[in-house]
Coordinates of C-alpha atoms and ligand atoms in Angstrom, one line a residue:
M148 CA -19.0 -11.9 10.4
R149 CA -18.2 -8.9 8.2
Y150 CA -20.5 -7.9 5.4
C151 CA -19.8 -6.0 2.2
K152 CA -20.8 -2.4 2.6
K153 CA -22.2 -2.2 -0.8
C154 CA -24.1 -5.5 -1.4
A155 CA -24.4 -7.2 2.1
M156 CA -22.4 -10.3 1.1
P157 CA -20.8 -11.9 4.1
D158 CA -17.1 -12.7 4.3
T159 CA -17.9 -16.3 5.3
R160 CA -18.3 -17.1 1.6
P161 CA -15.3 -19.5 1.0
G162 CA -12.5 -17.6 -0.7
S163 CA -14.2 -14.2 -0.5
V164 CA -12.0 -11.1 -0.7
F165 CA -12.7 -7.7 0.8
D166 CA -10.7 -4.5 0.1
E167 CA -9.7 -1.9 2.8
E168 CA -12.9 0.0 2.2
G169 CA -14.9 -3.1 3.2
V170 CA -16.2 -3.8 -0.3
C171 CA -16.2 -7.3 -1.7
L172 CA -14.4 -8.3 -4.9
A173 CA -17.7 -9.3 -6.5
C174 CA -18.8 -5.7 -6.3
R175 CA -15.5 -4.5 -7.6
N176 CA -15.6 -7.0 -10.5
Y177 CA -19.1 -5.8 -11.3
E178 CA -18.1 -2.2 -11.4
R179 CA -15.4 -3.1 -13.9
R180 CA -18.1 -4.2 -16.3
A181 CA -18.8 -0.6 -17.2
T182 CA -15.3 -0.3 -18.6
I183 CA -15.5 -3.4 -20.8
D184 CA -16.0 -3.1 -24.6
W185 CA -18.7 -5.8 -24.9
D186 CA -18.9 -5.4 -28.7
K187 CA -15.3 -6.3 -28.9
R188 CA -15.9 -9.3 -26.7
K189 CA -18.8 -10.5 -28.9
D190 CA -16.4 -10.3 -31.8
E191 CA -13.9 -12.4 -29.9
L192 CA -16.6 -15.0 -29.4
K193 CA -17.4 -14.9 -33.1
Q194 CA -13.7 -15.5 -33.9
L195 CA -13.6 -18.4 -31.5
C196 CA -16.7 -19.9 -33.0
D197 CA -15.3 -19.4 -36.6
K198 CA -12.2 -21.3 -35.5
Y199 CA -14.2 -24.3 -34.3
R200 CA -17.3 -24.3 -36.6
I201 CA -17.6 -27.5 -38.5
D202 CA -20.0 -27.5 -41.5
D203 CA -20.0 -31.2 -42.2
G204 CA -22.8 -32.1 -39.7
S205 CA -20.5 -32.8 -36.8
Y206 CA -21.1 -31.2 -33.4
D207 CA -18.8 -28.3 -33.1
C208 CA -19.5 -27.4 -29.5
A209 CA -20.9 -29.1 -26.3
I210 CA -23.0 -27.2 -23.9
P211 CA -23.5 -28.6 -20.4
V212 CA -27.1 -27.6 -19.5
S213 CA -29.5 -28.1 -16.7
G214 CA -32.5 -26.9 -18.6
G215 CA -32.8 -23.6 -16.7
K216 CA -32.9 -20.0 -17.9
D217 CA -29.1 -19.8 -18.1
S218 CA -29.1 -22.9 -20.3
H219 CA -31.6 -21.4 -22.6
F220 CA -29.5 -18.2 -22.8
L221 CA -26.3 -20.3 -23.6
V222 CA -28.0 -22.4 -26.3
Y223 CA -29.7 -19.3 -27.8
T224 CA -26.4 -17.5 -28.1
M225 CA -24.4 -20.4 -29.5
K226 CA -27.1 -21.8 -31.9
E227 CA -29.1 -18.8 -32.9
E228 CA -26.5 -16.0 -32.8
M229 CA -23.3 -17.8 -33.5
G230 CA -24.7 -20.5 -35.8
M231 CA -22.9 -23.3 -34.1
N232 CA -24.1 -26.9 -34.1
P233 CA -24.1 -27.7 -30.3
L234 CA -24.7 -31.0 -28.5
L235 CA -26.5 -30.4 -25.2
I236 CA -25.4 -32.5 -22.2
T237 CA -27.2 -32.8 -18.9
V238 CA -26.0 -34.7 -15.9
G239 CA -29.3 -35.3 -14.1
D240 CA -30.2 -35.8 -10.4
P241 CA -32.9 -38.3 -9.3
F242 CA -34.8 -35.9 -7.0
T243 CA -38.4 -35.3 -8.0
K244 CA -38.5 -33.0 -11.0
T245 CA -40.9 -30.1 -11.1
Q246 CA -43.4 -29.8 -14.0
A247 CA -41.6 -26.6 -15.0
G248 CA -38.3 -28.5 -14.9
W249 CA -39.6 -31.2 -17.2
S250 CA -41.1 -28.7 -19.5
N251 CA -38.0 -26.6 -19.7
F252 CA -35.7 -29.6 -20.2
R253 CA -37.8 -30.7 -23.2
N254 CA -38.2 -27.2 -24.5
L255 CA -34.5 -26.6 -24.7
G256 CA -33.8 -29.3 -27.2
E257 CA -37.0 -28.8 -29.1
T258 CA -37.1 -25.0 -29.5
F259 CA -33.5 -24.8 -30.5
N260 CA -33.5 -28.0 -32.5
C261 CA -30.6 -29.6 -30.7
D262 CA -29.6 -33.1 -29.9
H263 CA -29.6 -33.5 -26.1
I264 CA -28.0 -36.2 -24.0
L265 CA -29.3 -36.9 -20.5
F266 CA -26.7 -38.7 -18.4
N267 CA -28.2 -40.3 -15.3
I268 CA -25.8 -41.5 -12.6
S269 CA -26.9 -44.9 -11.2
I270 CA -29.7 -44.0 -8.7
D271 CA -28.4 -46.6 -6.2
L272 CA -24.9 -45.1 -6.4
F273 CA -26.3 -41.5 -6.2
R274 CA -28.2 -42.4 -3.1
R275 CA -25.2 -43.9 -1.3
V276 CA -22.7 -41.1 -2.2
T277 CA -25.2 -38.4 -1.4
R278 CA -25.9 -39.9 2.1
I279 CA -22.2 -40.2 2.8
A280 CA -21.4 -36.6 1.7
F281 CA -24.4 -35.2 3.6
E282 CA -23.5 -37.0 6.8
E283 CA -19.8 -36.3 6.6
S284 CA -19.6 -32.8 5.3
G285 CA -23.1 -31.4 4.9
N286 CA -22.3 -31.1 1.2
P287 CA -24.6 -33.8 -0.2
L288 CA -23.9 -33.3 -3.9
R289 CA -20.1 -33.4 -3.6
F290 CA -20.0 -36.5 -6.0
V291 CA -22.4 -35.1 -8.6
E292 CA -20.6 -31.7 -8.6
A293 CA -17.5 -33.5 -9.8
A294 CA -19.5 -35.4 -12.4
I295 CA -21.0 -32.2 -14.0
Y296 CA -17.5 -31.3 -15.1
T297 CA -16.0 -34.7 -15.9
V298 CA -18.9 -36.1 -17.9
P299 CA -19.2 -33.3 -20.5
L300 CA -15.4 -33.3 -20.9
K301 CA -15.2 -37.0 -21.5
M302 CA -18.2 -37.0 -23.9
A303 CA -16.8 -34.0 -25.8
K304 CA -13.4 -35.8 -26.1
N305 CA -14.9 -39.1 -27.2
L306 CA -17.2 -37.4 -29.8
C307 CA -14.3 -35.2 -30.9
I308 CA -16.2 -32.0 -30.1
P309 CA -13.6 -29.2 -30.0
L310 CA -15.3 -26.6 -27.8
I311 CA -17.2 -26.8 -24.5
M312 CA -19.2 -23.7 -23.4
F313 CA -19.9 -23.2 -19.7
G314 CA -22.1 -20.3 -18.4
E315 CA -20.6 -18.1 -15.7
N316 CA -17.2 -17.9 -14.3
S317 CA -18.5 -18.1 -10.8
A318 CA -15.2 -17.4 -9.1
Y319 CA -15.1 -14.0 -10.9
E320 CA -18.8 -13.2 -10.6
Y321 CA -18.9 -14.1 -6.9
G322 CA -15.6 -12.4 -6.2
T323 CA -13.1 -15.0 -5.2
T324 CA -10.8 -14.0 -8.1
D325 CA -10.3 -10.8 -10.1
K326 CA -9.1 -12.7 -13.2
D327 CA -11.6 -11.9 -16.0
K328 CA -10.9 -14.6 -18.6
Y329 CA -12.7 -16.7 -21.1
S330 CA -10.8 -19.9 -20.7
A331 CA -12.2 -22.3 -18.2
T332 CA -9.7 -25.0 -19.1
D333 CA -7.3 -24.4 -16.1
D334 CA -10.2 -24.1 -13.7
I335 CA -11.7 -27.4 -14.9
F336 CA -8.4 -29.3 -14.5
R337 CA -7.8 -27.7 -11.1
R338 CA -11.2 -29.1 -10.1
F339 CA -10.3 -32.5 -11.4
Q340 CA -7.2 -32.5 -9.1
T341 CA -9.5 -32.1 -6.1
I342 CA -11.6 -35.1 -6.9
E343 CA -10.7 -37.7 -4.2
L344 CA -11.2 -41.2 -5.6
D345 CA -9.6 -42.7 -2.4
Y346 CA -12.1 -40.9 -0.2
W347 CA -15.0 -42.7 -1.9
I348 CA -13.2 -46.0 -1.9
K349 CA -12.5 -45.7 1.8
K350 CA -16.2 -45.0 2.3
G351 CA -17.1 -48.3 0.6
I352 CA -17.7 -47.2 -3.0
L353 CA -16.2 -49.6 -5.5
R354 CA -13.6 -48.3 -7.9
K355 CA -15.7 -49.5 -10.8
E356 CA -18.5 -47.3 -9.6
L357 CA -16.4 -44.2 -9.9
N358 CA -16.3 -43.9 -13.6
T359 CA -18.3 -40.7 -13.8
I360 CA -15.9 -38.8 -11.7
I361 CA -12.7 -40.1 -13.1
S362 CA -11.3 -37.4 -15.3
P363 CA -9.4 -38.0 -18.5
S364 CA -5.6 -37.9 -17.9
E365 CA -3.3 -35.5 -19.8
E366 CA -2.0 -38.5 -21.6
E367 CA -5.5 -39.4 -22.9
L368 CA -6.0 -35.8 -24.0
K369 CA -2.7 -35.5 -25.8
N370 CA -4.2 -36.0 -29.2
F371 CA -7.5 -34.3 -28.6
K372 CA -8.2 -31.8 -25.9
P373 CA -11.4 -29.7 -26.1
E374 CA -11.1 -26.0 -25.3
V375 CA -13.4 -25.0 -22.4
I376 CA -14.7 -21.5 -22.1
Y377 CA -17.1 -19.3 -20.0
M378 CA -19.9 -17.4 -21.7
S379 CA -19.8 -14.7 -18.9
Y380 CA -16.6 -13.3 -20.4
F381 CA -18.3 -12.6 -23.7
K382 CA -21.6 -11.3 -22.6
P383 CA -22.5 -9.4 -19.4
W384 CA -24.0 -12.1 -17.2
S385 CA -27.4 -11.2 -15.7
S386 CA -30.1 -13.5 -14.4
V387 CA -32.7 -10.9 -15.4
T388 CA -31.5 -10.7 -19.0
N389 CA -31.1 -14.4 -19.3
L390 CA -34.6 -14.9 -18.0
A391 CA -36.1 -12.5 -20.5
I392 CA -34.4 -14.3 -23.4
A393 CA -35.3 -17.7 -22.0
K394 CA -39.0 -16.8 -21.6
K395 CA -39.1 -15.6 -25.1
Y396 CA -38.0 -19.1 -26.2
G397 CA -40.5 -21.0 -24.0
F398 CA -38.9 -21.2 -20.6
I399 CA -41.5 -21.3 -17.8
D400 CA -41.0 -20.4 -14.1
L401 CA -42.5 -21.9 -11.0
A402 CA -45.0 -19.1 -10.4
H403 CA -48.1 -21.3 -11.1
E404 CA -46.7 -24.4 -9.4
W405 CA -44.8 -23.9 -6.2
K406 CA -44.2 -21.0 -3.9
R407 CA -41.0 -22.0 -2.3
E408 CA -40.1 -21.0 1.3
G409 CA -36.7 -19.4 1.6
C410 CA -36.7 -18.1 -2.0
I411 CA -37.3 -14.6 -3.3
E412 CA -37.8 -15.6 -6.9
D413 CA -39.4 -18.4 -8.8
F414 CA -37.0 -18.9 -11.8
E415 CA -33.7 -20.0 -10.4
Q416 CA -32.8 -23.6 -9.5
I417 CA -36.3 -24.8 -10.3
D418 CA -35.6 -28.1 -12.0
S419 CA -35.9 -30.5 -9.0
M420 CA -37.1 -30.4 -5.5
G421 CA -34.6 -32.1 -3.2
Y422 CA -31.7 -30.2 -4.8
L423 CA -32.7 -27.1 -2.9
V424 CA -31.6 -28.7 0.3
H425 CA -28.0 -29.0 -1.0
L426 CA -28.1 -25.2 -1.6
W427 CA -29.7 -24.4 1.7
L428 CA -27.0 -26.3 3.7
K429 CA -24.7 -23.4 3.1
Y430 CA -26.8 -21.6 5.7
P431 CA -25.8 -23.5 8.9
K432 CA -22.2 -23.6 7.7
F433 CA -21.7 -20.1 6.4
G434 CA -24.6 -18.1 7.7
F435 CA -26.1 -17.3 4.3
Q436 CA -27.7 -19.0 1.4
R437 CA -29.5 -18.2 -1.9
V438 CA -31.5 -15.2 -0.7
S439 CA -28.3 -13.5 0.3
D440 CA -26.7 -14.5 -3.0
I441 CA -29.6 -13.2 -5.1
A442 CA -30.3 -10.1 -3.1
S443 CA -26.6 -9.1 -3.2
R444 CA -26.5 -9.6 -7.0
R445 CA -29.6 -7.4 -7.4
V446 CA -28.0 -4.7 -5.2
R447 CA -24.9 -4.8 -7.4
E448 CA -27.1 -4.5 -10.5
G449 CA -28.9 -1.6 -9.1
R450 CA -32.2 -3.5 -9.0
L451 CA -32.6 -3.5 -5.2
S452 CA -31.6 -1.1 -2.4
L453 CA -29.3 -2.4 0.4
Q454 CA -32.0 -1.8 2.9
E455 CA -34.5 -3.9 0.9
A456 CA -31.9 -6.6 0.6
K457 CA -31.4 -6.7 4.3
K458 CA -35.2 -7.1 4.9
L459 CA -35.4 -10.0 2.4
I460 CA -32.4 -11.7 4.0
M461 CA -33.9 -11.3 7.5
K462 CA -37.2 -12.7 6.4
Y463 CA -36.2 -15.6 4.1
D464 CA -32.6 -16.6 4.1
H465 CA -32.8 -19.1 7.1
K466 CA -35.9 -20.9 5.7
L467 CA -35.7 -24.3 4.2
D468 CA -38.6 -25.3 2.0
Q469 CA -40.6 -28.1 3.5
R470 CA -41.4 -29.8 0.2
A471 CA -37.8 -29.7 -0.9
M472 CA -36.8 -31.2 2.5
Q473 CA -39.4 -33.9 2.2
D474 CA -38.2 -34.9 -1.2
F475 CA -34.6 -35.0 0.0
V476 CA -35.4 -37.2 3.0
D477 CA -37.8 -39.5 1.1
F478 CA -35.2 -40.2 -1.6
L479 CA -32.3 -40.8 0.8
G480 CA -34.4 -42.7 3.4
Y481 CA -34.2 -40.5 6.4
S482 CA -36.9 -39.5 8.9
T483 CA -37.3 -35.8 9.4
K484 CA -35.8 -36.1 12.8
E485 CA -32.8 -37.9 11.5
F486 CA -32.3 -35.2 8.9
W487 CA -32.3 -32.4 11.5
D488 CA -30.1 -34.4 13.8
I489 CA -27.5 -34.6 11.0
V490 CA -27.9 -30.9 10.2
E491 CA -27.3 -30.1 13.9
R492 CA -23.6 -31.1 13.4
F493 CA -23.0 -28.4 10.9
W494 CA -24.2 -25.2 12.6
N495 CA -21.1 -23.1 12.7
R496 CA -20.7 -22.3 16.4
D497 CA -18.5 -19.2 15.7
I498 CA -21.3 -17.4 13.9
F499 CA -24.5 -18.9 15.4
E500 CA -25.8 -19.2 19.0
K501 CA -28.7 -21.2 20.2
V502 CA -31.6 -19.0 21.5
D503 CA -34.7 -20.7 22.9
G504 CA -33.8 -23.9 21.0
T505 CA -33.2 -22.4 17.6
W506 CA -29.9 -21.3 16.0
Q507 CA -29.6 -17.6 15.4
L508 CA -26.9 -15.5 13.8
K509 CA -24.9 -13.7 16.4
D510 CA -24.1 -10.7 14.1
P511 CA -26.7 -10.6 11.3
I512 CA -26.5 -8.0 8.5
Y513 CA -30.1 -6.9 9.5
K514 CA -29.4 -6.2 13.2
D515 CA -30.3 -2.5 12.8
L516 CA -33.8 -3.7 11.7
L517 CA -34.4 -5.9 14.8
Ligands
LIG796 ZN1 -20.2 -6.5 -2.4

């Protein structure tokens, strides 16, 4: 494994790009922020909103939201700053919701006075597809991750909402592309092309159960095709800034509810318990998970030193929270042993070795600290 010299991000992140100096593209993209005229970009957002604003009571933009701090930031910007009339759309998951998750979900619609649709995939279907994807690829939410793009697009199309606002352009922010752009339309349609209906049918899912992940065809969109954009083009994306704004508008974190293992903060991905397992499963496959992601971002933003980041990664990145794991196995119907037996298949033998019965990174970023 190679690690970015500046931020400690490993090159095992799918699609990551490093330059000849050993610096990752996420760092280079972040450096470019200083040269961007953010006032000009805010004007561009205003112009775009002016183009789509509808004053007859119709929704003029759709915002896919989870209820988290970034959702609060998006709704704040579009409703309070831009004066749009957004419809909020959430594709839920049936894992146990935290109290903070419930509170934030409710707060989002109430504080900003927005209509809010919660779309729940059939729980029975969710359980079957999540089991299949976990066992086959260690990527349990493969099905739902398609639905979080198809569902808002289909709803916006059917309700004639002309604009869809997503949060961050993660390919740019995490450095798998250097294209800084506001349009998410091409990215969304490229995602749709990767949705494998045949895969699910082969696994025993009926075609009529696949509605949520069937994307609208070009033909269906001929008369009305919503424009899809990323907020992170218009405003410098920062979890710290987003959190501060979200808290001002009633967002609460997990500090008083749950101290999660393998996490270095209490305000990201806090909506539901079992969902964390999906995120943690990057660790056996790629040798890093959320602690690396968050620590690297903080190093880039100048909020953490590289040495401190290494210490946090060493201490926490491998840990899977027990309550999250229990929620995941309870919902899917596994015993703890069955869960770990399945995970055993996914440890990447190129980067891990078994030492005294546990998997250890062969070449960790923190090896100078050992
Ligand atoms: Zn980097």
